[in-house]
């Protein structure tokens, strides 16, 4: 076979140009494209990493190559006549990086439509078979977390990455099609949206030196603004970079509201941070949140929006990632596809928090945590409602005011707020939202109830002083969604580099 020259190739691939003249042009294609039956007869260049290599007694090697564009590999047939067959090709092992030029042919093998007859194989990088951590065997997810920089090369984490990518695209498409404006909210903030206090502090000060200085002068001395930090007694944050205490954001909601109260419909999509010392399969210190805010939306509009978003994500993943979803269904959770299809076709049930409490108390089920009006629901309660009692997604609304944040609108009964949570099987809460409190006096009252200083939120209160508007929004944790879609049991395995207590590697 004449050597195929890849004239539209990158400069680092000049070793492909062995022939004295360009006889034919090879298209640079992904493995996904090369695997399609309509690629048969094309002269192509593929690049990727070796998954396996096995040698035939007939004098050639089968090389499985993957580039991340799809779940499956493309099979390369490399004959012994290739000039670097003995020196390089027979040294290939999992993890090696190669570029292959050749002819796509129909494959006689089962489970694959095509294979590539190699005209040239360039080895970009070898991986020592003895020291490469990803051997051809099963690895525990716990072990793979210790080599998070390499785990995208595995079937599982490549599939997670593609599903995550598809879900993110669906989120943006969903909101853009509905006229929502994408807003970038700050990562560094001085406000606490949730009022929980579990925030990472950002400072340019040497806290140890500042604390020592403060202790030597006067213990507990306040700064010029009267602000104190839990980091140490009397730290003077007026001398810090922002002239005040600053934190990593726990939510972009409050800032997104400012745009919704001017531009109608907005959403933010970015990282958020919680300094909760929680070592559970459901918690991360850094995660991604989708937070729409819409003017003139009431709680029912909010529910419709959340249901529509979830169904759009699930439908798109099922349609666009079939190989990945088949893998998860086969290897991780045999019900994931059926569950997603059922949700896409189902109407989400809406019931009040009070009705849910009655159902739980009358169920006869023994729960670890007691069910009583005024208590927040636990995962076991949420899963009972979605998996056993209703057997479909549930939206709970009208929660007791004492267990919800200050910004949620108080109902006329004075006991509940217009909050809503979307619950799904296996996970429980996947969306949390509310109609926001647009009445200035009640918002200030709610802040004081939760020991928050209204003066610190002067800009947020201005939205109610100047042209207040009914509006609603919610938060959707991306990792919870990916965990639900894939069936992965630990949330640390659906984010590229998990940040948890004691773990900030990579």
CSV table of C-alpha atoms in Angstrom, one decimal:
chain,number,residue,atom,x,y,z
A,1,UNK,CA,0.0,0.0,0.0
A,2,UNK,CA,1.3,3.4,-0.9
A,3,UNK,CA,2.0,5.6,2.1
A,4,UNK,CA,-0.7,8.2,2.7
A,5,UNK,CA,0.5,11.7,3.4
A,6,UNK,CA,-1.5,13.7,5.8
A,7,UNK,CA,-1.2,17.2,4.3
A,8,UNK,CA,-3.7,18.8,6.7
A,9,UNK,CA,-1.9,17.6,9.8
A,10,UNK,CA,-0.2,19.4,12.6
A,11,UNK,CA,3.5,20.3,12.3
A,12,UNK,CA,4.5,17.8,14.9
A,13,UNK,CA,3.4,14.9,12.7
A,14,UNK,CA,5.9,15.4,9.9
A,15,UNK,CA,7.1,11.8,10.2
A,16,UNK,CA,4.0,10.8,8.3
A,17,UNK,CA,5.4,12.5,5.2
A,18,UNK,CA,7.7,9.7,4.2
A,19,UNK,CA,6.8,9.5,0.5
A,20,UNK,CA,8.7,11.8,-2.0
A,21,UNK,CA,5.4,13.2,-3.2
A,22,UNK,CA,1.9,13.5,-1.9
A,23,UNK,CA,-0.1,10.8,-3.6
A,24,UNK,CA,-3.3,11.1,-1.6
A,25,UNK,CA,-4.7,13.2,1.1
A,26,UNK,CA,-5.8,11.7,4.4
A,27,UNK,CA,-8.5,13.3,6.5
A,28,UNK,CA,-7.8,13.9,10.2
A,29,UNK,CA,-10.8,12.2,11.9
A,30,UNK,CA,-11.9,11.3,15.4
A,31,UNK,CA,-12.1,7.7,16.5
A,32,UNK,CA,-15.9,8.2,16.6
A,33,UNK,CA,-15.9,9.1,12.9
A,34,UNK,CA,-13.6,6.3,11.9
A,35,UNK,CA,-15.9,3.8,13.5
A,36,UNK,CA,-18.9,4.7,11.4
A,37,UNK,CA,-19.8,2.4,8.5
A,38,UNK,CA,-19.9,5.4,6.1
A,39,UNK,CA,-16.2,5.9,6.6
A,40,UNK,CA,-15.3,2.7,4.8
A,41,UNK,CA,-13.0,3.5,1.9
A,42,UNK,CA,-11.7,6.7,3.3
A,43,UNK,CA,-8.0,7.4,3.9
A,44,UNK,CA,-7.7,8.8,7.4
A,45,UNK,CA,-5.5,9.9,10.2
A,46,UNK,CA,-6.5,9.1,13.8
A,47,UNK,CA,-4.7,10.0,16.9
A,48,UNK,CA,-5.1,8.6,20.4
A,49,UNK,CA,-4.0,6.3,23.2
A,50,UNK,CA,-3.5,2.6,23.0
A,51,UNK,CA,-5.9,0.6,25.1
A,52,UNK,CA,-4.6,-2.9,24.1
A,53,UNK,CA,-2.3,-4.5,21.6
A,54,UNK,CA,-2.2,-8.2,20.7
A,55,UNK,CA,0.0,-9.9,18.1
A,56,UNK,CA,-1.1,-12.4,15.5
A,57,UNK,CA,1.0,-15.4,14.4
A,58,UNK,CA,0.2,-14.3,10.8
A,59,UNK,CA,2.6,-11.4,11.2
A,60,UNK,CA,0.6,-8.4,12.2
A,61,UNK,CA,-0.7,-6.7,15.3
A,62,UNK,CA,-4.2,-5.6,16.4
A,63,UNK,CA,-4.1,-2.2,18.2
A,64,UNK,CA,-7.1,-0.8,20.0
A,65,UNK,CA,-7.0,3.1,20.0
A,66,UNK,CA,-9.2,5.5,21.8
A,67,UNK,CA,-9.2,9.3,21.6
A,68,UNK,CA,-12.1,10.1,24.0
A,69,UNK,CA,-14.5,11.1,21.2
A,70,UNK,CA,-16.6,8.1,22.0
A,71,UNK,CA,-16.8,5.1,24.3
A,72,UNK,CA,-15.6,2.5,21.8
A,73,UNK,CA,-12.1,2.0,20.3
A,74,UNK,CA,-11.1,1.7,16.7
A,75,UNK,CA,-9.1,-1.4,15.8
A,76,UNK,CA,-5.8,-0.8,13.9
A,77,UNK,CA,-4.2,-3.6,11.8
A,78,UNK,CA,-0.5,-3.0,11.7
A,79,UNK,CA,1.5,-5.4,9.5
A,80,UNK,CA,5.0,-6.5,10.1
A,81,UNK,CA,6.2,-4.8,6.9
A,82,UNK,CA,5.8,-1.4,8.5
A,83,UNK,CA,9.4,0.0,9.0
A,84,UNK,CA,9.0,0.6,12.8
A,85,UNK,CA,7.1,-2.7,13.5
A,86,UNK,CA,9.8,-4.4,15.5
A,87,UNK,CA,11.4,-1.2,17.0
A,88,UNK,CA,8.2,0.6,18.2
A,89,UNK,CA,4.9,-1.0,17.3
A,90,UNK,CA,5.6,-4.3,19.1
A,91,UNK,CA,6.5,-2.2,22.2
A,92,UNK,CA,3.1,-0.6,22.3
A,93,UNK,CA,1.2,-1.2,25.5
A,94,UNK,CA,-1.8,0.5,27.3
A,95,UNK,CA,-1.2,4.2,27.7
A,96,UNK,CA,1.1,4.8,24.7
A,97,UNK,CA,0.2,7.7,22.4
A,98,UNK,CA,0.1,7.1,18.7
A,99,UNK,CA,-0.9,8.6,15.4
A,100,UNK,CA,-2.1,6.3,12.6
A,101,UNK,CA,-2.7,6.8,9.0
A,102,UNK,CA,-4.5,4.2,6.9
A,103,UNK,CA,-7.5,3.0,5.0
A,104,UNK,CA,-10.8,2.4,6.7
A,105,UNK,CA,-12.2,-1.0,5.9
A,106,UNK,CA,-15.3,-3.0,6.8
A,107,UNK,CA,-14.5,-5.1,9.8
A,108,UNK,CA,-15.3,-8.9,9.8
A,109,UNK,CA,-15.1,-8.8,13.6
A,110,UNK,CA,-18.2,-8.8,15.8
A,111,UNK,CA,-19.2,-5.6,17.5
A,112,UNK,CA,-17.4,-3.2,15.2
A,113,UNK,CA,-18.3,-1.8,11.8
A,114,UNK,CA,-14.8,-0.8,10.7
A,115,UNK,CA,-11.1,-1.2,11.2
A,116,UNK,CA,-8.1,0.7,9.9
A,117,UNK,CA,-5.4,-0.9,7.8
A,118,UNK,CA,-2.4,1.0,8.9
A,119,UNK,CA,0.0,2.5,6.3
A,120,UNK,CA,2.0,4.2,9.0
A,121,UNK,CA,2.1,4.3,12.8
A,122,UNK,CA,3.9,7.1,14.6
A,123,UNK,CA,4.6,6.6,18.3
A,124,UNK,CA,4.4,9.9,20.1
A,125,UNK,CA,4.9,8.6,23.6
A,126,UNK,CA,5.5,5.2,25.2
A,127,UNK,CA,4.2,4.2,28.6
A,128,UNK,CA,6.3,1.8,30.6
A,129,UNK,CA,4.3,-1.3,31.0
A,130,UNK,CA,5.8,-2.0,34.5
A,131,UNK,CA,5.1,1.4,36.0
A,132,UNK,CA,1.9,2.6,34.2
A,133,UNK,CA,-0.7,2.6,36.9
A,134,UNK,CA,-3.6,1.6,34.6
A,135,UNK,CA,-3.0,-2.1,33.9
A,136,UNK,CA,-5.4,-4.2,32.0
A,137,UNK,CA,-7.5,-5.1,35.0
A,138,UNK,CA,-10.3,-3.7,37.1
A,139,UNK,CA,-9.4,-0.8,39.4
A,140,UNK,CA,-11.4,0.4,42.4
A,141,UNK,CA,-12.8,3.9,42.3
A,142,UNK,CA,-11.0,4.6,45.6
A,143,UNK,CA,-7.6,3.8,43.9
A,144,UNK,CA,-8.5,5.8,40.8
A,145,UNK,CA,-9.2,8.9,43.0
A,146,UNK,CA,-5.5,8.8,44.0
A,147,UNK,CA,-4.5,9.1,40.3
A,148,UNK,CA,-7.2,11.5,39.2
A,149,UNK,CA,-4.9,12.8,36.5
A,150,UNK,CA,-5.0,9.5,34.7
A,151,UNK,CA,-8.5,8.2,35.5
A,152,UNK,CA,-10.0,10.0,32.4
A,153,UNK,CA,-8.2,7.2,30.4
A,154,UNK,CA,-10.5,4.6,31.9
A,155,UNK,CA,-13.8,3.5,30.3
A,156,UNK,CA,-15.8,4.7,33.3
A,157,UNK,CA,-14.4,8.2,33.7
A,158,UNK,CA,-14.2,8.8,29.9
A,159,UNK,CA,-18.0,8.0,29.9
A,160,UNK,CA,-18.6,10.3,32.9
A,161,UNK,CA,-16.8,13.2,31.2
A,162,UNK,CA,-18.8,12.8,28.0
A,163,UNK,CA,-22.1,12.6,29.9
A,164,UNK,CA,-21.1,15.7,31.9
A,165,UNK,CA,-20.2,17.6,28.7
A,166,UNK,CA,-23.6,16.7,27.1
A,167,UNK,CA,-25.5,17.7,30.2
A,168,UNK,CA,-23.7,21.1,30.3
A,169,UNK,CA,-24.5,21.7,26.7
A,170,UNK,CA,-28.2,20.8,27.3
A,171,UNK,CA,-28.4,23.3,30.2
A,172,UNK,CA,-27.1,26.2,28.1
A,173,UNK,CA,-29.3,25.3,25.1
A,174,UNK,CA,-32.4,24.9,27.4
A,175,UNK,CA,-32.0,28.4,28.8
A,176,UNK,CA,-30.8,30.1,25.6
A,177,UNK,CA,-33.8,28.8,23.7
A,178,UNK,CA,-36.1,30.3,26.4
A,179,UNK,CA,-34.5,33.8,26.3
A,180,UNK,CA,-32.5,33.5,29.5
A,181,UNK,CA,-29.4,35.7,29.7
A,182,UNK,CA,-26.2,33.9,30.9
A,183,UNK,CA,-24.6,36.0,33.7
A,184,UNK,CA,-21.2,35.5,35.3
A,185,UNK,CA,-21.5,36.0,39.0
A,186,UNK,CA,-18.4,36.6,41.3
A,187,UNK,CA,-16.5,33.8,42.9
A,188,UNK,CA,-15.2,36.1,45.7
A,189,UNK,CA,-18.0,37.7,47.7
A,190,UNK,CA,-18.7,39.3,51.1
A,191,UNK,CA,-22.2,37.9,51.5
A,192,UNK,CA,-23.5,34.6,52.6
A,193,UNK,CA,-26.5,33.5,50.5
A,194,UNK,CA,-27.4,30.5,52.7
A,195,UNK,CA,-26.6,32.1,56.1
A,196,UNK,CA,-25.0,28.8,57.1
A,197,UNK,CA,-21.5,30.3,57.8
A,198,UNK,CA,-19.7,27.3,56.2
A,199,UNK,CA,-17.6,29.5,53.9
A,200,UNK,CA,-14.0,29.5,52.8
A,201,UNK,CA,-12.3,32.7,53.7
A,202,UNK,CA,-10.2,34.5,51.1
A,203,UNK,CA,-7.4,36.7,52.5
A,204,UNK,CA,-4.0,38.1,51.5
A,205,UNK,CA,-3.0,38.6,55.2
A,206,UNK,CA,-0.6,36.4,57.1
A,207,UNK,CA,-3.3,35.3,59.6
A,208,UNK,CA,-0.8,33.8,62.0
A,209,UNK,CA,1.1,37.0,62.2
A,210,UNK,CA,-2.0,39.1,62.4
A,211,UNK,CA,-3.4,36.9,65.2
A,212,UNK,CA,-0.2,37.1,67.2
A,213,UNK,CA,-0.1,40.9,66.8
A,214,UNK,CA,-3.7,41.2,67.9
A,215,UNK,CA,-3.2,39.0,71.0
A,216,UNK,CA,-0.1,41.0,72.0
A,217,UNK,CA,-2.0,44.3,71.8
A,218,UNK,CA,-5.4,43.4,73.1
A,219,UNK,CA,-7.3,40.1,72.9
A,220,UNK,CA,-10.5,40.2,70.9
A,221,UNK,CA,-9.9,43.8,69.7
A,222,UNK,CA,-12.2,44.6,66.9
A,223,UNK,CA,-11.3,46.1,63.5
A,224,UNK,CA,-12.2,49.6,62.4
A,225,UNK,CA,-15.5,48.2,61.0
A,226,UNK,CA,-16.2,46.1,64.1
A,227,UNK,CA,-15.8,42.9,62.2
A,228,UNK,CA,-14.2,39.8,63.7
A,229,UNK,CA,-13.1,36.6,62.1
A,230,UNK,CA,-13.3,33.1,63.5
A,231,UNK,CA,-9.8,32.6,62.1
A,232,UNK,CA,-8.3,34.5,65.1
A,233,UNK,CA,-9.0,37.2,67.7
A,234,UNK,CA,-9.3,40.7,66.4
A,235,UNK,CA,-8.0,40.3,62.9
A,236,UNK,CA,-8.1,43.7,61.2
A,237,UNK,CA,-9.5,42.9,57.8
A,238,UNK,CA,-9.7,46.6,57.0
A,239,UNK,CA,-6.0,46.1,56.0
A,240,UNK,CA,-6.8,43.1,53.8
A,241,UNK,CA,-6.9,43.2,50.0
A,242,UNK,CA,-10.7,44.0,49.9
A,243,UNK,CA,-10.6,46.1,53.1
A,244,UNK,CA,-13.1,43.6,54.7
A,245,UNK,CA,-13.6,39.9,55.2
A,246,UNK,CA,-14.1,38.1,51.8
A,247,UNK,CA,-15.2,34.5,51.0
A,248,UNK,CA,-15.5,32.0,48.2
A,249,UNK,CA,-19.2,32.1,47.1
A,250,UNK,CA,-21.7,29.5,48.3
A,251,UNK,CA,-24.1,30.6,45.6
A,252,UNK,CA,-24.5,33.1,42.7
A,253,UNK,CA,-28.2,33.5,43.5
A,254,UNK,CA,-28.2,37.0,45.1
A,255,UNK,CA,-26.1,38.5,42.3
A,256,UNK,CA,-28.2,36.7,39.6
A,257,UNK,CA,-31.3,38.3,41.2
A,258,UNK,CA,-29.9,41.7,40.5
A,259,UNK,CA,-29.8,41.0,36.8
A,260,UNK,CA,-33.3,39.3,36.8
A,261,UNK,CA,-34.7,42.4,38.4
A,262,UNK,CA,-33.4,44.4,35.5
A,263,UNK,CA,-33.2,42.1,32.5
A,264,UNK,CA,-36.0,39.6,33.1
A,265,UNK,CA,-34.7,36.1,32.9
A,266,UNK,CA,-31.1,35.2,33.8
A,267,UNK,CA,-29.1,32.2,34.8
A,268,UNK,CA,-25.6,31.6,36.2
A,269,UNK,CA,-23.6,28.4,35.9
A,270,UNK,CA,-20.3,28.1,37.8
A,271,UNK,CA,-18.4,26.7,40.7
A,272,UNK,CA,-19.6,27.2,44.3
A,273,UNK,CA,-17.9,26.3,47.6
A,274,UNK,CA,-18.9,25.0,51.0
A,275,UNK,CA,-16.5,24.5,53.9
A,276,UNK,CA,-18.6,21.7,55.4
A,277,UNK,CA,-16.5,19.0,57.0
A,278,UNK,CA,-18.6,16.3,55.4
A,279,UNK,CA,-17.0,13.0,54.3
A,280,UNK,CA,-20.0,11.5,52.6
A,281,UNK,CA,-20.7,10.2,49.1
A,282,UNK,CA,-23.0,13.1,48.6
A,283,UNK,CA,-20.9,16.1,49.5
A,284,UNK,CA,-18.1,18.1,47.9
A,285,UNK,CA,-16.3,21.3,49.0
A,286,UNK,CA,-16.3,22.6,45.4
A,287,UNK,CA,-19.1,21.8,43.0
A,288,UNK,CA,-21.0,23.4,40.0
A,289,UNK,CA,-24.4,25.0,40.3
A,290,UNK,CA,-27.0,26.1,37.8
A,291,UNK,CA,-29.0,28.9,39.1
A,292,UNK,CA,-31.8,30.6,37.0
A,293,UNK,CA,-33.6,33.7,38.3
A,294,UNK,CA,-36.7,35.0,36.5
A,295,UNK,CA,-38.7,38.1,37.0
A,296,UNK,CA,-42.5,37.7,37.1
A,297,UNK,CA,-42.2,34.0,37.8
A,298,UNK,CA,-44.2,32.6,40.7
A,299,UNK,CA,-43.5,29.3,42.5
A,300,UNK,CA,-45.5,27.3,40.0
A,301,UNK,CA,-43.6,28.8,37.1
A,302,UNK,CA,-40.4,27.8,39.0
A,303,UNK,CA,-41.6,24.2,39.3
A,304,UNK,CA,-42.4,24.0,35.5
A,305,UNK,CA,-39.0,25.4,34.7
A,306,UNK,CA,-37.1,22.9,36.9
A,307,UNK,CA,-39.1,20.0,35.6
A,308,UNK,CA,-38.5,21.0,32.0
A,309,UNK,CA,-34.8,21.4,32.5
A,310,UNK,CA,-34.3,18.0,34.1
A,311,UNK,CA,-36.3,16.3,31.3
A,312,UNK,CA,-34.3,18.1,28.7
A,313,UNK,CA,-31.0,17.0,30.2
A,314,UNK,CA,-32.1,13.4,30.6
A,315,UNK,CA,-33.5,13.2,27.1
A,316,UNK,CA,-30.4,14.7,25.5
A,317,UNK,CA,-28.0,12.4,27.3
A,318,UNK,CA,-30.1,9.3,26.3
A,319,UNK,CA,-30.1,10.4,22.7
A,320,UNK,CA,-26.5,11.7,22.4
A,321,UNK,CA,-24.6,9.3,24.6
A,322,UNK,CA,-26.0,5.9,23.9
A,323,UNK,CA,-22.8,3.9,24.2
A,324,UNK,CA,-21.9,5.6,27.5
A,325,UNK,CA,-25.3,5.0,28.9
A,326,UNK,CA,-25.3,1.4,27.8
A,327,UNK,CA,-22.0,1.0,29.7
A,328,UNK,CA,-23.4,2.5,32.9
A,329,UNK,CA,-26.5,0.4,32.5
A,330,UNK,CA,-24.3,-2.7,32.1
A,331,UNK,CA,-21.5,-2.1,34.6
A,332,UNK,CA,-22.7,0.4,37.2
A,333,UNK,CA,-26.5,0.3,37.7
A,334,UNK,CA,-28.8,-1.9,35.6
A,335,UNK,CA,-31.7,0.5,36.0
A,336,UNK,CA,-30.3,3.9,34.9
A,337,UNK,CA,-31.7,3.9,31.3
A,338,UNK,CA,-35.1,2.7,32.4
A,339,UNK,CA,-35.2,5.3,35.2
A,340,UNK,CA,-34.3,8.2,32.9
A,341,UNK,CA,-36.8,7.1,30.3
A,342,UNK,CA,-39.5,6.8,32.9
A,343,UNK,CA,-38.8,10.3,34.2
A,344,UNK,CA,-38.8,11.9,30.8
A,345,UNK,CA,-42.2,10.4,30.1
A,346,UNK,CA,-43.7,11.1,33.6
A,347,UNK,CA,-45.3,14.1,35.1
A,348,UNK,CA,-43.7,15.3,38.3
A,349,UNK,CA,-46.1,15.0,41.2
A,350,UNK,CA,-46.6,18.2,43.3
A,351,UNK,CA,-47.5,17.9,46.9
A,352,UNK,CA,-47.1,20.2,49.9
A,353,UNK,CA,-44.5,19.6,52.6
A,354,UNK,CA,-47.4,19.2,55.1
A,355,UNK,CA,-49.0,16.4,53.0
A,356,UNK,CA,-45.7,14.7,52.7
A,357,UNK,CA,-45.2,14.7,56.4
A,358,UNK,CA,-48.7,13.1,56.8
A,359,UNK,CA,-47.8,10.4,54.3
A,360,UNK,CA,-44.5,9.6,56.0
A,361,UNK,CA,-46.1,9.4,59.5
A,362,UNK,CA,-48.9,7.1,58.3
A,363,UNK,CA,-46.6,4.9,56.2
A,364,UNK,CA,-45.7,2.5,59.0
A,365,UNK,CA,-42.1,2.7,57.8
A,366,UNK,CA,-39.4,2.8,60.4
A,367,UNK,CA,-37.1,5.7,59.7
A,368,UNK,CA,-33.8,6.5,61.3
A,369,UNK,CA,-34.8,10.2,61.6
A,370,UNK,CA,-38.2,11.1,63.1
A,371,UNK,CA,-40.8,12.7,60.9
A,372,UNK,CA,-42.5,15.7,62.4
A,373,UNK,CA,-43.9,18.9,61.1
A,374,UNK,CA,-41.1,21.5,61.3
A,375,UNK,CA,-38.2,19.0,60.7
A,376,UNK,CA,-36.4,19.0,57.4
A,377,UNK,CA,-36.7,15.9,55.4
A,378,UNK,CA,-33.8,13.5,55.2
A,379,UNK,CA,-32.6,11.4,52.2
A,380,UNK,CA,-34.4,8.3,53.5
A,381,UNK,CA,-37.7,10.3,53.6
A,382,UNK,CA,-37.2,11.7,50.1
A,383,UNK,CA,-36.3,8.3,48.7
A,384,UNK,CA,-39.4,6.7,50.3
A,385,UNK,CA,-41.7,9.2,48.7
A,386,UNK,CA,-40.1,8.8,45.2
A,387,UNK,CA,-39.2,5.1,45.2
A,388,UNK,CA,-41.9,3.5,47.3
A,389,UNK,CA,-44.9,5.7,47.7
A,390,UNK,CA,-45.3,7.6,44.4
A,391,UNK,CA,-42.7,5.8,42.3
A,392,UNK,CA,-41.9,8.9,40.3
A,393,UNK,CA,-40.3,12.4,40.8
A,394,UNK,CA,-42.0,14.6,43.4
A,395,UNK,CA,-41.9,18.3,43.9
A,396,UNK,CA,-42.5,19.3,47.5
A,397,UNK,CA,-43.5,22.9,48.3
A,398,UNK,CA,-44.5,25.2,51.1
A,399,UNK,CA,-41.9,24.4,53.7
A,400,UNK,CA,-41.9,25.7,57.3
A,401,UNK,CA,-40.3,29.1,57.4
A,402,UNK,CA,-37.9,28.2,60.2
A,403,UNK,CA,-36.0,25.7,58.2
A,404,UNK,CA,-35.5,27.7,55.0
A,405,UNK,CA,-33.3,30.7,54.2
A,406,UNK,CA,-34.3,34.4,54.6
A,407,UNK,CA,-34.9,35.1,50.9
A,408,UNK,CA,-37.9,32.8,50.5
A,409,UNK,CA,-41.3,34.5,50.2
A,410,UNK,CA,-43.5,34.1,53.3
A,411,UNK,CA,-46.9,32.6,52.7
A,412,UNK,CA,-50.1,34.2,53.9
A,413,UNK,CA,-50.3,31.6,56.7
A,414,UNK,CA,-47.1,33.1,58.2
A,415,UNK,CA,-45.9,29.5,59.0
A,416,UNK,CA,-44.6,28.5,55.6
A,417,UNK,CA,-42.6,29.9,52.7
A,418,UNK,CA,-42.9,29.4,49.0
A,419,UNK,CA,-40.1,27.0,48.7
A,420,UNK,CA,-39.9,23.9,46.5
A,421,UNK,CA,-37.6,20.9,46.2
A,422,UNK,CA,-37.5,18.4,43.3
A,423,UNK,CA,-37.0,14.9,44.6
A,424,UNK,CA,-35.9,12.0,42.3
A,425,UNK,CA,-35.5,8.3,43.0
A,426,UNK,CA,-32.1,7.1,44.4
A,427,UNK,CA,-30.8,10.6,45.1
A,428,UNK,CA,-33.5,12.5,46.8
A,429,UNK,CA,-33.3,16.3,46.4
A,430,UNK,CA,-31.8,17.3,43.1
A,431,UNK,CA,-33.2,20.9,42.8
A,432,UNK,CA,-34.0,23.4,45.5
A,433,UNK,CA,-35.8,26.7,44.8
A,434,UNK,CA,-38.3,29.2,45.8
A,435,UNK,CA,-40.3,32.3,45.0
A,436,UNK,CA,-38.1,35.1,46.4
A,437,UNK,CA,-39.4,37.6,49.0
A,438,UNK,CA,-40.0,40.8,47.1
A,439,UNK,CA,-41.5,42.8,50.1
A,440,UNK,CA,-38.9,44.9,51.8
A,441,UNK,CA,-40.3,44.9,55.3
A,442,UNK,CA,-40.7,41.2,55.4
A,443,UNK,CA,-37.3,40.5,53.9
A,444,UNK,CA,-35.6,42.7,56.6
A,445,UNK,CA,-37.7,40.9,59.2
A,446,UNK,CA,-36.5,37.5,57.9
A,447,UNK,CA,-32.9,38.6,58.0
A,448,UNK,CA,-33.1,39.6,61.6
A,449,UNK,CA,-34.8,36.3,62.5
A,450,UNK,CA,-31.7,34.5,61.1
A,451,UNK,CA,-29.3,36.9,62.9
A,452,UNK,CA,-28.2,38.6,59.6
A,453,UNK,CA,-27.5,42.3,59.5
A,454,UNK,CA,-29.6,43.9,56.8
A,455,UNK,CA,-27.0,46.7,56.4
A,456,UNK,CA,-24.6,44.0,55.0
A,457,UNK,CA,-27.2,43.3,52.3
A,458,UNK,CA,-28.0,46.9,51.5
A,459,UNK,CA,-27.6,46.3,47.8
A,460,UNK,CA,-29.9,43.3,47.8
A,461,UNK,CA,-32.5,45.3,49.7
A,462,UNK,CA,-32.2,48.0,47.1
A,463,UNK,CA,-33.8,45.7,44.6
A,464,UNK,CA,-37.0,45.8,46.8
A,465,UNK,CA,-36.7,49.6,47.4
A,466,UNK,CA,-36.6,50.5,43.7
A,467,UNK,CA,-39.1,48.8,41.5
A,468,UNK,CA,-39.6,45.5,43.3
A,469,UNK,CA,-40.9,42.6,41.3
A,470,UNK,CA,-42.2,39.1,42.0
A,471,UNK,CA,-39.5,36.7,41.0
A,472,UNK,CA,-38.4,33.1,41.5
A,473,UNK,CA,-35.4,30.8,40.9
A,474,UNK,CA,-33.7,27.6,41.9
A,475,UNK,CA,-30.4,25.9,42.2
A,476,UNK,CA,-29.4,22.6,40.5
A,477,UNK,CA,-26.2,20.9,41.6
A,478,UNK,CA,-24.5,19.6,38.4
A,479,UNK,CA,-22.7,16.7,40.2
A,480,UNK,CA,-25.9,15.4,41.7
A,481,UNK,CA,-27.5,15.3,38.3
A,482,UNK,CA,-24.5,13.5,36.8
A,483,UNK,CA,-24.5,11.1,39.7
A,484,UNK,CA,-28.2,10.4,39.1
A,485,UNK,CA,-27.8,9.9,35.3
A,486,UNK,CA,-24.8,7.6,35.5
A,487,UNK,CA,-25.7,5.6,38.7
A,488,UNK,CA,-22.3,6.4,40.2
A,489,UNK,CA,-22.6,5.9,43.9
A,490,UNK,CA,-20.0,8.5,45.0
A,491,UNK,CA,-20.2,12.1,44.0
A,492,UNK,CA,-16.3,12.3,44.0
A,493,UNK,CA,-16.4,10.2,40.8
A,494,UNK,CA,-18.5,12.6,38.7
A,495,UNK,CA,-16.3,15.7,39.0
A,496,UNK,CA,-12.8,15.8,37.4
A,497,UNK,CA,-10.8,16.7,40.6
A,498,UNK,CA,-12.9,16.3,43.8
A,499,UNK,CA,-12.3,18.7,46.6
A,500,UNK,CA,-13.2,17.2,50.0
A,501,UNK,CA,-11.9,17.5,53.5
A,502,UNK,CA,-8.2,16.7,53.5
A,503,UNK,CA,-8.0,16.4,49.7
A,504,UNK,CA,-6.8,19.2,47.4
A,505,UNK,CA,-4.4,17.2,45.3
A,506,UNK,CA,-4.0,17.9,41.5
